Amino acid sequence: MKISVTGCGYLGAVHAAAMADIGHEVVGIDIDQEKVDSLSAGNAPFFEPGLSTLLRRNVSSGRLSFSTDSSAIRGAQVHFIGVGTPQSSNGAADLTYVDKAVEQMLPHLGACESGAEIVAGKSTVPVGTASRLSQRIAATGATLVWNPEFLREGFAVKDTLEPDRLVYGLPDDPRDAQEAQDVLDAVYAPVMSSGTPRLCMDYATAELVKTAANAFLATKISFINAMARICDTVKADVTDLADAIGMDERIGHRFLRAGIGFGGGCLPKDIRAFQARADQLGEGETLAFLAEVDRINDWMRASVIDTAAELLGDDLPTSRIAILGATFKPDSDDMRNSPALEIATDLARRAGSVVVTDPQAAPILAVNDDLPYEVTTEAQDALADADLAILGTEWHEYTQLDPHRAARLMRHARVIDGRNALDPQAWKAAGFTYIGIGRR
């Protein structure tokens, strides 16, 4: 089947490569010529495990191509929209790129000769967006469906090829809905053959699935971080607490690791956009708790900064601090809303020096001459003569550091485990003053 993907950022590039890999003829459209050139050469413009291999294989096979010309979508049977929906100044999702993508598509829809033509939205949008766009798309003879993505950075290729569910938001007309469902089933047939469940629903519910899922995950993270604060006060251990409550099948263990909070381009943006949309719908009080989720997340970063200042005391202005990790999570080069970098930036205003290390983000950061902190790709360089180390991202390189070697490199053996990912006993045995998040 011939498929187009408009928007070749993180979501669109992964989706285009994955669809080509399961056998479709795919063209990716993006306005950024540099990005298109990189993807056309089989090179991912960002770090995502497995993506470059997927790109090279499918560009070489001829099944995958990229262009800045929106007319290249003509004749495709399925047109995916994978553009970004950044946060606007009032917290709401900015739909400029979604609207522009649809506008550029319209003149080229209706040219498919191989069956029903559909536009499939994958971008995370406020509820009501699909309904607003559907009539304009229907005027061309195509049908809109909403097919939200559920990608985890670092696992995006796997999550596309082996998703835990597929969600179809379908139009109200039964005939249009069935035709659209049949087309999407054909697109995802190789994926569904392994037993992936497919859930069909209306537009609004499909839009809410993604925003509700992210709101719940953010709430779960902030909940365990709030418990970490209580544990600190009463001298309890949040890791033991999380293990115990996670055994309840109604709760589960995932997203119950206390730490410096969530970041990235999804959770912070999406919970704020959800709140903004609820306000527009007159249901602001219904989602008022999400503001507290956001506040707790911010507090965790501030708490680590305060702990570092307390630990170093009067020596803070002359101290050297090593921040291990810059990305918001491991196996990614994404630094959007990074808790580690917020901590680094704040401490750089107070400490003698701050040095940030990250295996993927450091080369990106290093080209910026205006950073308030030093940057290095090597953990040993960051730790050299440091008075304090802070684990900001749980990269394998840092969680598996030899604490005895780290102690020999540092001027003072102190560590704040911002992700509760280190072995406290091993680091204490190496002579470290170890401080975790809500851990005894």
Coordinates of C-alpha atoms in Angstrom, one line a residue:
M1 CA 0.0 0.0 0.0
K2 CA 1.2 3.5 -0.7
I3 CA 1.4 5.7 2.4
S4 CA 2.4 9.2 3.2
V5 CA 3.5 10.6 6.6
T6 CA 3.4 14.4 7.0
G7 CA 5.8 15.6 9.7
C8 CA 9.1 13.7 10.0
G9 CA 10.2 14.6 13.5
Y10 CA 10.4 12.0 16.2
L11 CA 7.0 10.5 15.7
G12 CA 6.8 10.8 11.9
A13 CA 10.2 9.6 11.1
V14 CA 9.8 6.5 13.3
H15 CA 6.4 5.8 11.9
A16 CA 7.4 6.2 8.3
A17 CA 10.4 3.9 8.7
A18 CA 8.4 1.3 10.5
M19 CA 5.6 1.3 7.9
A20 CA 8.1 0.8 5.2
D21 CA 9.7 -2.0 7.1
I22 CA 6.5 -4.0 7.2
G23 CA 6.2 -3.7 3.4
H24 CA 4.4 -0.5 2.5
E25 CA 5.6 2.2 0.0
V26 CA 6.1 5.3 2.2
V27 CA 6.9 8.9 1.4
G28 CA 7.7 11.2 4.3
I29 CA 7.0 15.0 4.0
D30 CA 8.6 17.7 6.0
I31 CA 9.3 21.4 5.4
D32 CA 12.9 21.1 6.8
Q33 CA 15.2 20.4 3.9
E34 CA 18.1 19.5 6.1
K35 CA 16.1 17.0 7.9
V36 CA 14.7 15.5 4.6
D37 CA 18.3 15.3 3.3
S38 CA 19.5 13.5 6.4
L39 CA 16.6 11.0 6.4
S40 CA 17.0 10.4 2.6
A41 CA 20.6 9.4 3.3
G42 CA 19.4 6.9 5.9
N43 CA 20.5 9.0 8.9
A44 CA 18.3 9.8 11.8
P45 CA 18.5 13.5 12.8
F46 CA 18.1 12.4 16.5
F47 CA 19.1 9.5 18.6
E48 CA 16.7 6.6 18.8
P49 CA 17.9 3.0 19.2
G50 CA 17.4 1.0 16.0
L51 CA 16.0 3.8 13.9
S52 CA 19.1 4.4 11.7
T53 CA 19.2 0.7 10.8
L54 CA 15.5 0.8 9.9
L55 CA 16.0 4.0 7.8
R56 CA 19.0 2.7 5.9
R57 CA 17.4 -0.7 5.1
N58 CA 14.2 0.8 3.8
V59 CA 15.7 3.8 1.9
S60 CA 18.0 1.3 0.2
S61 CA 15.1 -1.0 -0.7
G62 CA 13.3 1.9 -2.4
R63 CA 10.2 1.5 -0.1
L64 CA 11.0 4.7 1.8
S65 CA 11.6 8.2 0.5
F66 CA 11.4 11.8 1.9
S67 CA 10.5 15.1 0.3
T68 CA 9.6 18.7 1.0
D69 CA 7.0 18.7 -1.8
S70 CA 3.6 18.1 -0.3
S71 CA 2.3 17.0 -3.8
A72 CA 4.3 13.8 -3.3
I73 CA 1.4 12.5 -1.2
R74 CA -0.9 12.3 -4.3
G75 CA -2.1 8.8 -5.0
A76 CA -1.4 7.4 -1.5
Q77 CA -4.2 5.6 0.1
V78 CA -3.4 6.5 3.7
H79 CA -2.0 9.9 4.9
F80 CA -0.6 10.0 8.4
I81 CA -0.2 13.3 10.3
G82 CA 2.7 13.2 12.7
V83 CA 3.5 16.9 13.3
G84 CA 4.2 18.4 16.7
T85 CA 1.7 20.1 18.9
P86 CA 3.9 22.3 21.1
Q87 CA 2.7 24.1 24.2
S88 CA 1.5 27.7 23.6
S89 CA 2.0 30.6 26.0
N90 CA -1.3 29.8 27.9
G91 CA -0.5 26.1 28.3
A92 CA -2.9 24.9 25.5
A93 CA -1.7 22.8 22.6
D94 CA -0.6 24.8 19.6
L95 CA -2.4 23.3 16.6
T96 CA -0.7 25.5 14.0
Y97 CA 1.3 22.6 12.5
V98 CA -1.7 20.2 12.5
D99 CA -3.8 22.8 10.7
K100 CA -1.1 23.6 8.2
A101 CA -0.5 19.9 7.5
V102 CA -4.2 19.4 6.7
E103 CA -4.2 22.6 4.6
Q104 CA -1.3 21.4 2.5
M105 CA -2.9 18.0 2.1
L106 CA -6.3 19.1 0.9
P107 CA -5.3 19.9 -2.8
H108 CA -3.8 16.5 -3.2
L109 CA -6.5 14.3 -1.6
G110 CA -8.9 12.3 -3.7
A111 CA -6.4 11.0 -6.2
C112 CA -6.2 7.5 -4.8
E113 CA -7.4 4.9 -7.3
S114 CA -6.9 1.8 -5.2
G115 CA -9.7 2.1 -2.7
A116 CA -11.0 4.3 0.1
E117 CA -8.6 7.1 1.0
I118 CA -8.1 8.1 4.6
V119 CA -6.2 10.7 6.6
A120 CA -5.0 9.3 9.9
G121 CA -4.0 11.7 12.7
K122 CA -1.3 10.5 15.0
S123 CA -0.4 13.8 16.7
T124 CA -1.5 14.4 20.3
V125 CA -4.4 16.9 20.1
P126 CA -7.1 18.4 22.3
V127 CA -10.4 16.6 22.3
G128 CA -12.6 18.0 19.6
T129 CA -9.8 18.5 17.0
A130 CA -10.7 15.5 14.8
S131 CA -14.4 16.5 14.7
R132 CA -13.3 20.1 13.6
L133 CA -11.1 18.8 10.8
S134 CA -13.2 15.9 9.5
Q135 CA -15.6 17.9 7.4
R136 CA -12.9 19.7 5.4
I137 CA -11.2 16.3 4.7
A138 CA -14.6 14.7 3.9
A139 CA -15.1 17.3 1.2
T140 CA -12.2 15.8 -0.8
G141 CA -13.7 12.3 -0.7
A142 CA -11.3 11.1 2.0
T143 CA -12.2 10.1 5.5
L144 CA -10.5 11.2 8.7
V145 CA -9.6 8.7 11.5
W146 CA -7.6 9.4 14.7
N147 CA -5.0 6.9 15.4
P148 CA -3.0 8.1 18.4
E149 CA 0.6 7.1 19.1
F150 CA 1.9 5.6 22.3
L151 CA 5.7 5.8 21.8
R152 CA 8.3 5.7 24.6
E153 CA 11.5 7.4 23.6
G154 CA 14.2 4.8 23.6
F155 CA 11.7 2.1 22.6
A156 CA 9.9 3.9 19.7
V157 CA 10.8 1.4 17.0
K158 CA 9.6 -1.5 19.1
D159 CA 6.5 0.4 20.2
T160 CA 5.6 1.0 16.6
L161 CA 6.2 -2.5 15.3
E162 CA 5.0 -4.3 18.5
P163 CA 2.5 -1.9 20.1
D164 CA 0.5 -2.9 23.2
R165 CA -2.7 -1.7 21.4
L166 CA -4.0 0.1 18.3
V167 CA -6.6 2.8 18.7
Y168 CA -8.9 3.9 15.9
G169 CA -11.0 7.0 16.3
L170 CA -13.7 6.5 13.6
P171 CA -16.4 8.8 12.1
D172 CA -20.0 8.5 13.1
D173 CA -21.3 7.3 9.7
P174 CA -21.2 3.5 9.9
R175 CA -20.2 3.0 6.2
D176 CA -17.4 5.5 6.4
A177 CA -16.3 4.0 9.7
Q178 CA -16.2 0.5 8.3
E179 CA -14.3 1.5 5.2
A180 CA -11.7 3.4 7.3
Q181 CA -11.4 0.6 9.7
D182 CA -10.7 -1.9 6.8
V183 CA -8.0 0.3 5.4
L184 CA -6.2 0.8 8.7
D185 CA -6.5 -3.0 9.3
A186 CA -4.7 -3.5 6.0
V187 CA -2.0 -1.1 7.0
Y188 CA -1.4 -2.8 10.3
A189 CA -2.1 -6.4 9.2
P190 CA 1.5 -7.5 9.9
V191 CA 1.4 -5.8 13.3
M192 CA -2.0 -7.3 14.2
S193 CA -1.0 -10.8 13.2
S194 CA 1.0 -11.1 16.4
G195 CA -2.2 -10.5 18.5
T196 CA -2.0 -6.8 19.0
P197 CA -5.5 -5.7 20.2
R198 CA -7.3 -3.1 18.1
L199 CA -9.8 -0.8 19.8
C200 CA -12.4 1.1 17.7
M201 CA -14.2 4.1 19.1
D202 CA -15.4 7.7 18.2
Y203 CA -13.1 10.6 17.6
A204 CA -13.4 12.2 21.0
T205 CA -12.6 9.0 22.9
A206 CA -9.6 8.2 20.8
E207 CA -8.2 11.7 21.4
L208 CA -8.8 11.3 25.1
V209 CA -7.1 7.9 25.2
K210 CA -3.7 9.6 24.7
T211 CA -4.1 12.6 26.9
A212 CA -5.7 10.5 29.7
A213 CA -2.9 8.0 29.5
N214 CA -0.2 10.6 29.9
A215 CA -2.1 12.4 32.6
F216 CA -2.4 9.1 34.6
L217 CA 1.3 8.3 34.1
A218 CA 2.3 11.8 35.3
T219 CA 0.0 11.5 38.3
K220 CA 1.6 8.1 39.2
I221 CA 5.1 9.6 39.1
S222 CA 4.1 12.6 41.1
F223 CA 2.3 10.4 43.6
I224 CA 5.4 8.3 44.4
N225 CA 7.5 11.5 44.6
A226 CA 5.0 12.9 47.1
M227 CA 5.4 9.6 49.1
A228 CA 9.2 10.1 48.9
R229 CA 8.8 13.4 50.7
I230 CA 6.7 11.8 53.4
C231 CA 9.3 9.0 53.7
D232 CA 12.1 11.6 54.1
T233 CA 10.1 13.2 56.9
V234 CA 9.4 10.0 58.9
K235 CA 12.7 8.2 58.0
A236 CA 11.0 5.6 55.8
D237 CA 12.2 4.1 52.5
V238 CA 10.2 4.9 49.4
T239 CA 11.8 2.1 47.4
D240 CA 10.5 -0.5 49.8
L241 CA 7.1 1.3 49.9
A242 CA 6.9 1.2 46.1
D243 CA 7.8 -2.5 46.0
A244 CA 5.1 -3.3 48.4
I245 CA 2.2 -1.2 46.9
G246 CA 3.3 -2.2 43.4
M247 CA 2.5 -5.9 44.2
D248 CA -1.1 -4.9 44.3
E249 CA -2.3 -5.7 40.7
R250 CA -4.6 -2.7 40.8
I251 CA -1.5 -0.5 41.1
G252 CA 1.5 -2.3 39.5
H253 CA 5.2 -1.5 39.8
R254 CA 5.8 0.6 36.6
F255 CA 6.3 4.4 37.1
L256 CA 6.7 4.0 40.8
R257 CA 10.4 4.9 41.1
A258 CA 10.8 8.1 43.0
G259 CA 13.2 10.6 41.6
I260 CA 13.7 14.1 40.2
G261 CA 10.5 13.9 38.2
F262 CA 9.3 13.6 34.6
G263 CA 10.4 15.7 31.6
G264 CA 10.5 15.3 27.8
G265 CA 8.2 16.6 25.2
C266 CA 5.1 14.8 26.2
L267 CA 4.1 14.5 29.8
P268 CA 4.7 18.1 30.9
K269 CA 3.2 19.6 27.7
D270 CA 0.2 17.2 27.6
I271 CA -1.0 17.6 31.2
R272 CA -0.9 21.4 30.8
A273 CA -2.8 21.1 27.4
F274 CA -5.3 18.8 29.0
Q275 CA -5.9 21.3 31.8
A276 CA -6.3 24.1 29.3
R277 CA -8.8 22.2 27.2
A278 CA -10.8 21.3 30.3
D279 CA -10.9 25.0 31.1
Q280 CA -12.2 25.7 27.6
L281 CA -14.9 23.1 28.1
G282 CA -16.0 24.6 31.5
E283 CA -14.5 21.6 33.3
G284 CA -11.4 23.2 34.7
E285 CA -12.1 22.1 38.3
T286 CA -12.4 18.5 37.1
L287 CA -8.7 18.4 36.2
A288 CA -7.5 20.8 38.8
F289 CA -5.5 18.0 40.4
L290 CA -3.2 18.0 37.4
A291 CA -1.8 21.4 38.5
E292 CA -0.7 19.7 41.7
V293 CA 0.9 16.9 39.7
D294 CA 2.8 19.5 37.8
R295 CA 3.8 21.4 41.0
I296 CA 5.1 18.2 42.7
N297 CA 7.2 17.5 39.6
D298 CA 8.7 21.0 39.8
W299 CA 9.3 20.6 43.6
M300 CA 11.4 17.4 43.1
R301 CA 13.9 19.4 41.0
A302 CA 14.0 22.2 43.6
S303 CA 14.4 19.7 46.4
V304 CA 17.5 18.2 44.9
I305 CA 19.0 21.7 44.4
D306 CA 18.3 22.5 48.1
T307 CA 19.8 19.2 49.2
A308 CA 23.0 19.9 47.2
A309 CA 23.2 23.4 48.7
E310 CA 22.7 22.0 52.2
L311 CA 25.2 19.3 51.7
L312 CA 27.9 21.6 50.4
G313 CA 27.1 24.4 52.9
D314 CA 29.5 27.4 52.9
D315 CA 31.7 25.6 50.4
L316 CA 29.0 25.8 47.7
P317 CA 30.5 28.9 46.0
T318 CA 33.8 27.2 45.5
S319 CA 32.5 23.6 44.9
R320 CA 32.7 21.6 41.7
I321 CA 29.5 19.6 40.9
A322 CA 29.2 16.8 38.4
I323 CA 25.8 16.2 36.8
L324 CA 25.6 12.7 35.4
G325 CA 23.1 12.8 32.5
A326 CA 21.5 15.6 30.6
T327 CA 18.6 14.0 28.7
F328 CA 15.2 13.6 30.4
K329 CA 15.6 9.8 30.2
P330 CA 18.2 7.3 29.0
D331 CA 18.5 6.0 25.4
S332 CA 17.5 9.3 24.0
D333 CA 19.1 12.7 23.1
D334 CA 16.0 14.6 24.0
M335 CA 16.7 17.4 26.5
R336 CA 13.2 19.0 26.5
N337 CA 12.1 19.8 30.0
S338 CA 15.1 17.9 31.4
P339 CA 15.1 17.8 35.2
A340 CA 18.9 17.3 35.1
L341 CA 19.6 20.3 33.0
E342 CA 17.3 22.5 35.2
I343 CA 19.2 21.4 38.2
A344 CA 22.5 22.0 36.4
T345 CA 21.5 25.5 35.3
D346 CA 20.3 26.5 38.8
L347 CA 23.4 25.2 40.6
A348 CA 25.7 26.8 38.0
R349 CA 24.5 30.2 39.3
R350 CA 25.6 29.3 42.9
A351 CA 28.5 26.8 42.7
G352 CA 32.1 27.4 41.7
S353 CA 31.6 25.2 38.7
V354 CA 29.2 22.6 37.3
V355 CA 30.1 20.1 34.6
V356 CA 27.4 18.0 32.8
T357 CA 28.1 14.7 31.1
D358 CA 25.9 12.7 28.8
P359 CA 26.7 10.0 26.2
Q360 CA 24.3 11.4 23.6
A361 CA 23.4 14.9 24.6
A362 CA 27.0 16.2 25.3
P363 CA 27.9 16.6 21.7
I364 CA 24.7 18.6 21.1
L365 CA 25.3 20.8 24.1
A366 CA 29.0 21.4 23.4
V367 CA 28.2 23.5 20.3
N368 CA 26.5 26.1 22.5
D369 CA 29.1 28.6 23.9
D370 CA 26.6 30.3 26.1
L371 CA 25.9 27.5 28.6
P372 CA 26.5 28.3 32.3
Y373 CA 28.1 24.9 32.8
E374 CA 30.9 22.8 31.3
V375 CA 30.1 19.8 29.1
T376 CA 32.0 16.6 28.6
T377 CA 31.2 13.2 27.1
E378 CA 33.3 11.3 29.6
A379 CA 32.0 10.6 33.1
Q380 CA 35.5 10.4 34.5
D381 CA 36.2 13.9 33.3
A382 CA 33.1 15.2 35.0
L383 CA 33.9 13.4 38.3
A384 CA 37.5 14.6 38.4
D385 CA 38.0 16.8 41.5
A386 CA 34.2 17.1 42.0
D387 CA 32.9 17.8 45.4
L388 CA 29.5 16.3 44.6
A389 CA 28.0 14.1 41.9
I390 CA 24.3 14.1 41.0
L391 CA 22.7 11.3 39.0
G392 CA 20.3 13.1 36.7
T393 CA 19.7 10.4 34.1
E394 CA 19.9 6.7 34.7
W395 CA 22.1 5.8 31.7
H396 CA 23.7 2.4 32.1
E397 CA 27.1 4.1 32.0
Y398 CA 26.3 5.8 35.3
T399 CA 24.2 3.3 37.1
Q400 CA 27.1 0.8 36.6
L401 CA 29.9 3.1 37.6
D402 CA 32.5 1.6 39.9
P403 CA 31.9 3.7 43.1
H404 CA 35.5 3.0 44.3
R405 CA 36.9 4.4 41.1
A406 CA 34.5 7.4 41.3
A407 CA 35.7 8.1 44.9
R408 CA 39.3 8.1 43.7
L409 CA 38.4 10.7 41.0
M410 CA 36.5 13.0 43.2
R411 CA 37.8 15.5 45.7
H412 CA 34.9 14.7 48.1
A413 CA 32.9 11.5 47.8
R414 CA 29.3 12.7 47.9
V415 CA 26.5 11.6 45.6
I416 CA 22.8 12.5 45.3
D417 CA 21.0 9.7 43.5
G418 CA 18.4 11.7 41.6
R419 CA 16.9 8.6 40.0
N420 CA 17.2 6.0 42.9
A421 CA 19.1 3.9 40.4
L422 CA 22.3 3.3 42.3
D423 CA 23.1 0.7 44.9
P424 CA 23.2 2.6 48.2
Q425 CA 25.2 0.0 50.1
A426 CA 27.9 -0.2 47.3
W427 CA 28.4 3.5 47.2
K428 CA 28.4 3.9 51.0
A429 CA 31.0 1.0 51.2
A430 CA 33.2 3.0 48.8
G431 CA 33.2 5.9 51.3
F432 CA 30.4 8.0 49.7
T433 CA 27.9 10.2 51.5
Y434 CA 24.9 8.8 49.7
I435 CA 21.6 10.6 49.5
G436 CA 18.7 9.1 47.6
I437 CA 15.1 10.3 47.0
G438 CA 13.0 9.2 49.9
R439 CA 15.5 6.5 50.9
R440 CA 16.9 5.8 54.3

